[in-house]
Amino acid sequence: MREQSTAPDTAPSPSSPRDSAPSAAAPQASRDETAALWCAAGAAVLGLGVGLVSLRATLPLFGRGSIGEVAAYAGMGAGLLGFVLAGLTITPRRQPWLREISRVRCAANILALGALHAVFAFLLCSALYGVFSSAFLGLALDRWTGAVWVGITAAACAYACVESALALTSEALSVLLAAFLVTGALAAALSASDPHWWHHHFSALGSGRDGFTFNLTLLLAGLALAAIGDFVGHDVALWCRATGQTRTPATIVRLALIVLGVLVIAVALIPVDAERTWHDAAAQSIVLVFAAALVGFPMLFRRLPGSFLAVTVGVIIALMVLLVLWKGVGYLGLTAFEMGAATTVMTWLVLFVRTVAAAERSLPAAD
């Protein structure tokens, strides 16, 4: 009797396997966080050294040769190194499916996304130092204080980029891409020598010597789209497997995003003032691919929530309204139409990626 009474106390509870999983993953998560902190510390030391070498006198916070410019370049370099190192060493362990694709493709994806993070860090740091310069009008810092701020900026960028590499998902990347495009376009517009560029068309930002920022934004966006294709394709493949479908939809989605990326790269590498015919051909091809995606994706994924199908119909209607307002009644100029259409389509793409990821997570078979 005594042995029978003690049996229930020694038997493992049904929830013990689930309880042990977080505890097993906790040490690894702690080590990853420690790695991010060490990267930030190393970036701080390197940034301090860069600041001491580059800053020779008391300088303002913003402008050519300023503390902010040095800090932005230091942040860009630290962010690139941090993201690439974490992306090549830690991310494949957190995302085992990355090991299933070729090493060259995986490395190319990480490098492309790392470049996007680096330039994004540069743009954000430049904007922040510009804001600080306006908030503390006339402020100038000596060499040592300026070097400290360069180190702090490098550390913050390295830490943020490492954390982003540790949490790579298709959802996060789609939002990051949209934010990067908006930031890059605004930076290009602010640096344009012609303040009335918008009287012509959006591609005018990529013309002449002032087009570097805009073309670089498009180039990195195209590379990132191709990389995101692998992440979205993986989510779609899991969803198809859980719902008993073939991998065909996953392949189509991945190829569509890669084709879009290549076309965006073509638009960036062929400015409108250099070769208008090929530039327009690439831009029009982007429109055609997006139109095919708008119509075809809902047909491929009929089990997605009805709300997304309603959003797709709404996006198609919105694009038709924009076209009528531009071509039909002449209410919108070409630039306004291009901006409205690009915003609408990018919003749909982000929602599509998030909807597929959410649908894949919600399926019991995907656990």
Short mmCIF file of C-alpha atoms in Angstrom, two decimals:
data_model
loop_
_atom_site.label_atom_id
_atom_site.label_comp_id
_atom_site.label_asym_id
_atom_site.label_seq_id
_atom_site.Cartn_x
_atom_site.Cartn_y
_atom_site.Cartn_z
CA MET A 1 0.00 0.00 0.00
CA ARG A 2 2.81 2.35 0.76
CA GLU A 3 4.31 1.86 -2.71
CA GLN A 4 0.93 2.49 -4.36
CA SER A 5 0.48 5.74 -2.49
CA THR A 6 3.84 7.08 -3.59
CA ALA A 7 3.45 6.16 -7.28
CA PRO A 8 1.38 9.22 -8.24
CA ASP A 9 3.97 11.49 -6.65
CA THR A 10 6.87 10.10 -8.68
CA ALA A 11 5.08 9.83 -12.02
CA PRO A 12 6.01 12.61 -14.48
CA SER A 13 3.28 15.08 -15.29
CA PRO A 14 1.97 15.30 -18.87
CA SER A 15 3.19 18.87 -19.16
CA SER A 16 6.79 18.12 -18.24
CA PRO A 17 8.08 17.85 -21.88
CA ARG A 18 6.68 21.28 -22.69
CA ASP A 19 8.06 22.72 -19.48
CA SER A 20 11.53 21.36 -20.25
CA ALA A 21 11.65 22.86 -23.77
CA PRO A 22 11.84 26.52 -22.68
CA SER A 23 14.41 25.66 -20.00
CA ALA A 24 16.55 23.85 -22.61
CA ALA A 25 16.35 26.78 -25.02
CA ALA A 26 16.99 29.40 -22.34
CA PRO A 27 20.80 28.91 -22.10
CA GLN A 28 21.17 29.20 -25.88
CA ALA A 29 19.02 32.35 -25.99
CA SER A 30 21.14 33.79 -23.19
CA ARG A 31 24.33 33.00 -25.13
CA ASP A 32 22.89 34.68 -28.23
CA GLU A 33 22.09 37.80 -26.23
CA THR A 34 25.58 37.76 -24.78
CA ALA A 35 27.00 37.53 -28.30
CA ALA A 36 24.97 40.60 -29.31
CA LEU A 37 26.29 42.52 -26.32
CA TRP A 38 29.88 41.52 -27.12
CA CYS A 39 29.39 42.69 -30.69
CA ALA A 40 28.10 46.01 -29.40
CA ALA A 41 31.06 46.34 -27.04
CA GLY A 42 33.53 45.60 -29.83
CA ALA A 43 31.77 48.11 -32.09
CA ALA A 44 31.95 50.72 -29.34
CA VAL A 45 35.72 50.32 -29.06
CA LEU A 46 36.19 50.41 -32.83
CA GLY A 47 33.86 53.39 -33.12
CA LEU A 48 35.80 55.24 -30.44
CA GLY A 49 39.01 54.60 -32.37
CA VAL A 50 37.44 55.76 -35.64
CA GLY A 51 36.21 58.90 -33.91
CA LEU A 52 39.61 59.75 -32.47
CA VAL A 53 41.29 59.27 -35.86
CA SER A 54 38.63 61.11 -37.91
CA LEU A 55 37.77 63.98 -35.56
CA ARG A 56 40.60 66.46 -35.17
CA ALA A 57 38.85 69.50 -33.75
CA THR A 58 35.63 70.79 -32.22
CA LEU A 59 32.90 70.03 -34.73
CA PRO A 60 29.10 70.42 -35.10
CA LEU A 61 26.67 67.53 -34.86
CA PHE A 62 25.46 67.58 -38.45
CA GLY A 63 26.77 68.48 -41.89
CA ARG A 64 29.73 67.69 -44.11
CA GLY A 65 32.69 66.49 -42.02
CA SER A 66 30.64 66.66 -38.82
CA ILE A 67 30.46 64.25 -35.88
CA GLY A 68 27.16 62.98 -37.19
CA GLU A 69 28.64 62.07 -40.55
CA VAL A 70 31.49 60.11 -38.98
CA ALA A 71 29.06 58.44 -36.58
CA ALA A 72 26.72 57.47 -39.43
CA TYR A 73 29.54 55.82 -41.38
CA ALA A 74 30.76 54.06 -38.25
CA GLY A 75 27.23 52.85 -37.55
CA MET A 76 26.88 51.60 -41.11
CA GLY A 77 30.10 49.59 -40.90
CA ALA A 78 29.31 48.21 -37.45
CA GLY A 79 25.80 47.28 -38.50
CA LEU A 80 27.02 45.46 -41.61
CA LEU A 81 29.67 43.48 -39.73
CA GLY A 82 27.33 42.63 -36.86
CA PHE A 83 24.51 41.46 -39.11
CA VAL A 84 26.72 39.40 -41.41
CA LEU A 85 28.58 37.71 -38.55
CA ALA A 86 25.36 36.86 -36.71
CA GLY A 87 23.58 35.93 -39.93
CA LEU A 88 26.26 33.47 -41.02
CA THR A 89 26.88 31.87 -37.62
CA ILE A 90 23.78 32.09 -35.41
CA THR A 91 20.84 32.56 -37.79
CA PRO A 92 21.23 29.15 -39.54
CA ARG A 93 20.99 27.49 -36.14
CA ARG A 94 17.82 29.40 -35.31
CA GLN A 95 16.47 28.87 -38.84
CA PRO A 96 17.54 25.29 -39.69
CA TRP A 97 15.87 25.46 -43.12
CA LEU A 98 18.61 27.86 -44.24
CA ARG A 99 21.00 24.90 -44.16
CA GLU A 100 18.84 23.13 -46.74
CA ILE A 101 19.59 25.70 -49.43
CA SER A 102 23.02 26.10 -51.00
CA ARG A 103 25.69 27.88 -48.97
CA VAL A 104 26.25 30.38 -51.76
CA ARG A 105 22.56 31.32 -51.86
CA CYS A 106 22.35 31.55 -48.09
CA ALA A 107 25.47 33.73 -47.92
CA ALA A 108 24.16 35.94 -50.74
CA ASN A 109 20.87 36.43 -48.90
CA ILE A 110 22.66 37.35 -45.68
CA LEU A 111 24.99 39.77 -47.47
CA ALA A 112 22.10 41.44 -49.30
CA LEU A 113 20.09 41.85 -46.12
CA GLY A 114 23.20 43.00 -44.27
CA ALA A 115 23.80 45.74 -46.85
CA LEU A 116 20.19 46.85 -46.49
CA HIS A 117 20.53 47.01 -42.70
CA ALA A 118 23.80 48.92 -42.99
CA VAL A 119 22.46 51.60 -45.34
CA PHE A 120 19.27 51.84 -43.29
CA ALA A 121 21.41 52.42 -40.19
CA PHE A 122 23.34 55.14 -42.03
CA LEU A 123 20.15 56.94 -43.07
CA LEU A 124 18.61 56.73 -39.61
CA CYS A 125 21.78 57.93 -37.88
CA SER A 126 22.12 60.85 -40.29
CA ALA A 127 18.49 61.80 -39.65
CA LEU A 128 18.87 61.54 -35.87
CA TYR A 129 21.98 63.70 -35.80
CA GLY A 130 20.19 66.21 -38.03
CA VAL A 131 17.33 66.33 -35.53
CA PHE A 132 19.74 66.69 -32.60
CA SER A 133 21.54 69.48 -34.44
CA SER A 134 18.26 71.36 -34.82
CA ALA A 135 17.27 70.67 -31.21
CA PHE A 136 20.66 71.86 -29.85
CA LEU A 137 21.25 74.69 -32.29
CA GLY A 138 24.88 75.78 -32.46
CA LEU A 139 26.19 72.92 -30.31
CA ALA A 140 29.70 71.70 -31.11
CA LEU A 141 31.64 68.95 -29.36
CA ASP A 142 35.35 68.50 -28.84
CA ARG A 143 37.32 65.60 -30.24
CA TRP A 144 36.99 63.26 -27.25
CA THR A 145 33.29 63.84 -26.67
CA GLY A 146 32.59 63.45 -30.37
CA ALA A 147 34.55 60.19 -30.46
CA VAL A 148 32.49 58.87 -27.54
CA TRP A 149 29.29 59.58 -29.48
CA VAL A 150 30.72 57.85 -32.53
CA GLY A 151 31.41 54.81 -30.35
CA ILE A 152 27.91 54.88 -28.87
CA THR A 153 26.37 55.10 -32.34
CA ALA A 154 28.44 52.19 -33.63
CA ALA A 155 27.51 50.08 -30.60
CA ALA A 156 23.79 50.82 -30.97
CA CYS A 157 23.81 49.98 -34.69
CA ALA A 158 25.78 46.76 -34.17
CA TYR A 159 23.45 45.61 -31.39
CA ALA A 160 20.29 46.43 -33.35
CA CYS A 161 21.54 44.67 -36.49
CA VAL A 162 22.66 41.57 -34.60
CA GLU A 163 19.28 41.35 -32.88
CA SER A 164 17.59 41.71 -36.26
CA ALA A 165 19.71 38.87 -37.66
CA LEU A 166 18.74 36.68 -34.71
CA ALA A 167 15.04 37.28 -35.35
CA LEU A 168 14.86 36.99 -39.13
CA THR A 169 11.35 36.18 -40.32
CA SER A 170 9.48 36.92 -43.51
CA GLU A 171 7.12 39.21 -41.58
CA ALA A 172 9.91 41.30 -40.07
CA LEU A 173 11.75 41.52 -43.38
CA SER A 174 8.69 42.70 -45.29
CA VAL A 175 8.09 45.53 -42.81
CA LEU A 176 11.79 46.40 -42.82
CA LEU A 177 11.82 46.56 -46.62
CA ALA A 178 8.81 48.88 -46.68
CA ALA A 179 10.37 51.18 -44.06
CA PHE A 180 13.68 51.19 -45.94
CA LEU A 181 12.02 52.15 -49.22
CA VAL A 182 10.18 55.05 -47.59
CA THR A 183 13.31 56.26 -45.79
CA GLY A 184 15.50 55.98 -48.88
CA ALA A 185 12.99 57.76 -51.09
CA LEU A 186 12.65 60.60 -48.60
CA ALA A 187 16.42 60.92 -48.30
CA ALA A 188 16.72 61.05 -52.08
CA ALA A 189 13.99 63.69 -52.30
CA LEU A 190 15.62 65.83 -49.62
CA SER A 191 19.03 65.66 -51.31
CA ALA A 192 17.74 66.32 -54.85
CA SER A 193 19.22 69.42 -56.46
CA ASP A 194 15.96 70.10 -58.27
CA PRO A 195 13.30 70.96 -55.65
CA HIS A 196 10.59 70.52 -58.29
CA TRP A 197 11.55 66.97 -59.29
CA TRP A 198 8.01 65.85 -58.52
CA HIS A 199 6.74 67.88 -61.49
CA HIS A 200 8.18 65.18 -63.76
CA HIS A 201 8.02 61.62 -62.42
CA PHE A 202 9.33 59.52 -59.55
CA SER A 203 12.24 58.19 -61.60
CA ALA A 204 13.60 61.74 -61.79
CA LEU A 205 15.10 61.13 -58.35
CA GLY A 206 17.45 58.63 -59.98
CA SER A 207 18.70 61.01 -62.66
CA GLY A 208 22.05 62.75 -62.76
CA ARG A 209 24.61 62.96 -60.00
CA ASP A 210 21.94 63.32 -57.34
CA GLY A 211 20.43 59.96 -58.22
CA PHE A 212 22.90 57.87 -56.21
CA THR A 213 20.77 57.68 -53.06
CA PHE A 214 17.60 56.75 -54.92
CA ASN A 215 19.29 54.19 -57.16
CA LEU A 216 21.13 52.64 -54.21
CA THR A 217 17.81 52.36 -52.37
CA LEU A 218 16.25 50.54 -55.32
CA LEU A 219 19.30 48.31 -55.77
CA LEU A 220 19.28 47.15 -52.15
CA ALA A 221 15.50 46.80 -52.19
CA GLY A 222 15.77 44.53 -55.23
CA LEU A 223 18.44 42.38 -53.57
CA ALA A 224 16.35 42.21 -50.42
CA LEU A 225 13.24 41.18 -52.38
CA ALA A 226 15.15 38.27 -53.87
CA ALA A 227 16.33 37.26 -50.39
CA ILE A 228 12.85 37.62 -48.90
CA GLY A 229 11.64 35.26 -51.62
CA ASP A 230 13.41 32.39 -49.86
CA PHE A 231 11.86 33.26 -46.49
CA VAL A 232 8.35 33.64 -47.87
CA GLY A 233 8.78 30.52 -49.99
CA HIS A 234 9.70 28.58 -46.85
CA ASP A 235 6.55 29.78 -45.05
CA VAL A 236 4.38 28.92 -48.04
CA ALA A 237 6.00 25.47 -48.32
CA LEU A 238 5.16 24.72 -44.66
CA TRP A 239 1.60 25.92 -45.20
CA CYS A 240 1.22 23.81 -48.34
CA ARG A 241 2.57 20.72 -46.59
CA ALA A 242 0.22 21.21 -43.65
CA THR A 243 -2.79 21.60 -45.96
CA GLY A 244 -1.86 18.67 -48.20
CA GLN A 245 -0.92 20.75 -51.24
CA THR A 246 2.10 20.45 -53.51
CA ARG A 247 5.11 22.78 -53.31
CA THR A 248 4.12 24.46 -56.57
CA PRO A 249 2.64 27.59 -54.91
CA ALA A 250 5.79 28.02 -52.83
CA THR A 251 7.96 27.81 -55.93
CA ILE A 252 5.77 30.30 -57.81
CA VAL A 253 5.82 32.82 -54.94
CA ARG A 254 9.59 32.54 -54.51
CA LEU A 255 10.23 32.96 -58.25
CA ALA A 256 7.80 35.90 -58.45
CA LEU A 257 9.63 37.75 -55.67
CA ILE A 258 13.00 36.96 -57.23
CA VAL A 259 11.81 38.26 -60.61
CA LEU A 260 10.50 41.41 -58.93
CA GLY A 261 13.86 41.86 -57.23
CA VAL A 262 15.73 41.50 -60.50
CA LEU A 263 13.46 44.03 -62.22
CA VAL A 264 13.87 46.54 -59.39
CA ILE A 265 17.64 46.10 -59.67
CA ALA A 266 17.37 46.75 -63.41
CA VAL A 267 15.47 49.99 -62.75
CA ALA A 268 18.24 51.03 -60.33
CA LEU A 269 21.10 50.19 -62.70
CA ILE A 270 19.45 51.81 -65.76
CA PRO A 271 18.58 55.42 -64.81
CA VAL A 272 15.87 57.06 -66.85
CA ASP A 273 18.26 59.70 -68.21
CA ALA A 274 20.76 57.04 -69.34
CA GLU A 275 18.49 54.68 -71.28
CA ARG A 276 14.83 55.57 -71.06
CA THR A 277 13.59 52.68 -73.23
CA TRP A 278 15.10 49.91 -71.09
CA HIS A 279 14.31 51.77 -67.87
CA ASP A 280 10.65 52.05 -68.83
CA ALA A 281 10.59 48.40 -69.94
CA ALA A 282 11.85 47.27 -66.54
CA ALA A 283 9.41 49.53 -64.70
CA GLN A 284 6.47 48.34 -66.80
CA SER A 285 7.50 44.73 -66.22
CA ILE A 286 7.33 45.34 -62.48
CA VAL A 287 3.75 46.50 -62.92
CA LEU A 288 2.89 43.38 -64.93
CA VAL A 289 4.42 41.01 -62.36
CA PHE A 290 2.60 42.74 -59.51
CA ALA A 291 -0.66 42.59 -61.46
CA ALA A 292 -0.16 38.86 -62.02
CA ALA A 293 0.56 38.41 -58.30
CA LEU A 294 -2.55 40.34 -57.31
CA VAL A 295 -4.73 38.10 -59.45
CA GLY A 296 -2.81 34.84 -59.17
CA PHE A 297 -1.84 34.60 -55.50
CA PRO A 298 -5.44 34.53 -54.19
CA MET A 299 -6.17 31.75 -56.68
CA LEU A 300 -3.18 29.75 -55.47
CA PHE A 301 -4.07 30.21 -51.80
CA ARG A 302 -7.80 29.72 -51.62
CA ARG A 303 -7.62 28.59 -48.00
CA LEU A 304 -6.28 31.94 -46.81
CA PRO A 305 -8.67 34.04 -44.67
CA GLY A 306 -11.46 35.78 -46.54
CA SER A 307 -10.29 39.08 -45.07
CA PHE A 308 -7.12 38.92 -47.17
CA LEU A 309 -9.13 38.21 -50.31
CA ALA A 310 -11.25 41.26 -49.47
CA VAL A 311 -8.08 43.32 -49.06
CA THR A 312 -6.84 42.09 -52.45
CA VAL A 313 -10.11 43.16 -54.10
CA GLY A 314 -9.82 46.52 -52.33
CA VAL A 315 -6.26 46.98 -53.59
CA ILE A 316 -7.32 46.23 -57.17
CA ILE A 317 -10.15 48.76 -56.89
CA ALA A 318 -7.80 51.35 -55.38
CA LEU A 319 -5.33 50.91 -58.25
CA MET A 320 -8.12 51.31 -60.81
CA VAL A 321 -9.31 54.48 -59.07
CA LEU A 322 -5.77 55.86 -59.10
CA LEU A 323 -5.48 55.07 -62.81
CA VAL A 324 -8.77 56.85 -63.57
CA LEU A 325 -7.73 59.88 -61.50
CA TRP A 326 -4.45 60.04 -63.44
CA LYS A 327 -5.33 59.11 -66.99
CA GLY A 328 -9.09 59.59 -66.99
CA VAL A 329 -9.75 62.96 -65.36
CA GLY A 330 -6.22 64.29 -64.94
CA TYR A 331 -6.67 64.97 -61.22
CA LEU A 332 -3.37 63.29 -60.28
CA GLY A 333 0.02 63.94 -61.77
CA LEU A 334 2.34 61.10 -62.80
CA THR A 335 4.39 61.34 -59.60
CA ALA A 336 1.28 61.24 -57.40
CA PHE A 337 -0.01 58.21 -59.29
CA GLU A 338 3.33 56.40 -59.00
CA MET A 339 3.57 57.11 -55.27
CA GLY A 340 -0.03 56.06 -54.65
CA ALA A 341 0.34 52.86 -56.66
CA ALA A 342 3.68 51.95 -55.06
CA THR A 343 2.30 52.52 -51.55
CA THR A 344 -0.81 50.47 -52.28
CA VAL A 345 1.09 47.55 -53.78
CA MET A 346 3.75 47.52 -51.05
CA THR A 347 1.04 47.50 -48.40
CA TRP A 348 -0.59 44.53 -50.11
CA LEU A 349 2.74 42.68 -50.30
CA VAL A 350 3.41 43.19 -46.58
CA LEU A 351 -0.11 42.00 -45.74
CA PHE A 352 0.29 38.96 -47.97
CA VAL A 353 3.53 37.95 -46.27
CA ARG A 354 2.06 38.45 -42.80
CA THR A 355 -1.15 36.59 -43.71
CA VAL A 356 0.73 33.56 -45.04
CA ALA A 357 2.99 33.47 -41.98
CA ALA A 358 0.01 33.76 -39.63
CA ALA A 359 -1.92 31.07 -41.51
CA GLU A 360 1.07 28.72 -41.34
CA ARG A 361 1.45 29.24 -37.60
CA SER A 362 -2.25 28.68 -36.96
CA LEU A 363 -2.28 25.19 -38.50
CA PRO A 364 -1.96 22.37 -35.94
CA ALA A 365 0.10 20.30 -38.37
CA ALA A 366 2.70 23.07 -38.62
CA ASP A 367 3.67 22.80 -34.97
#
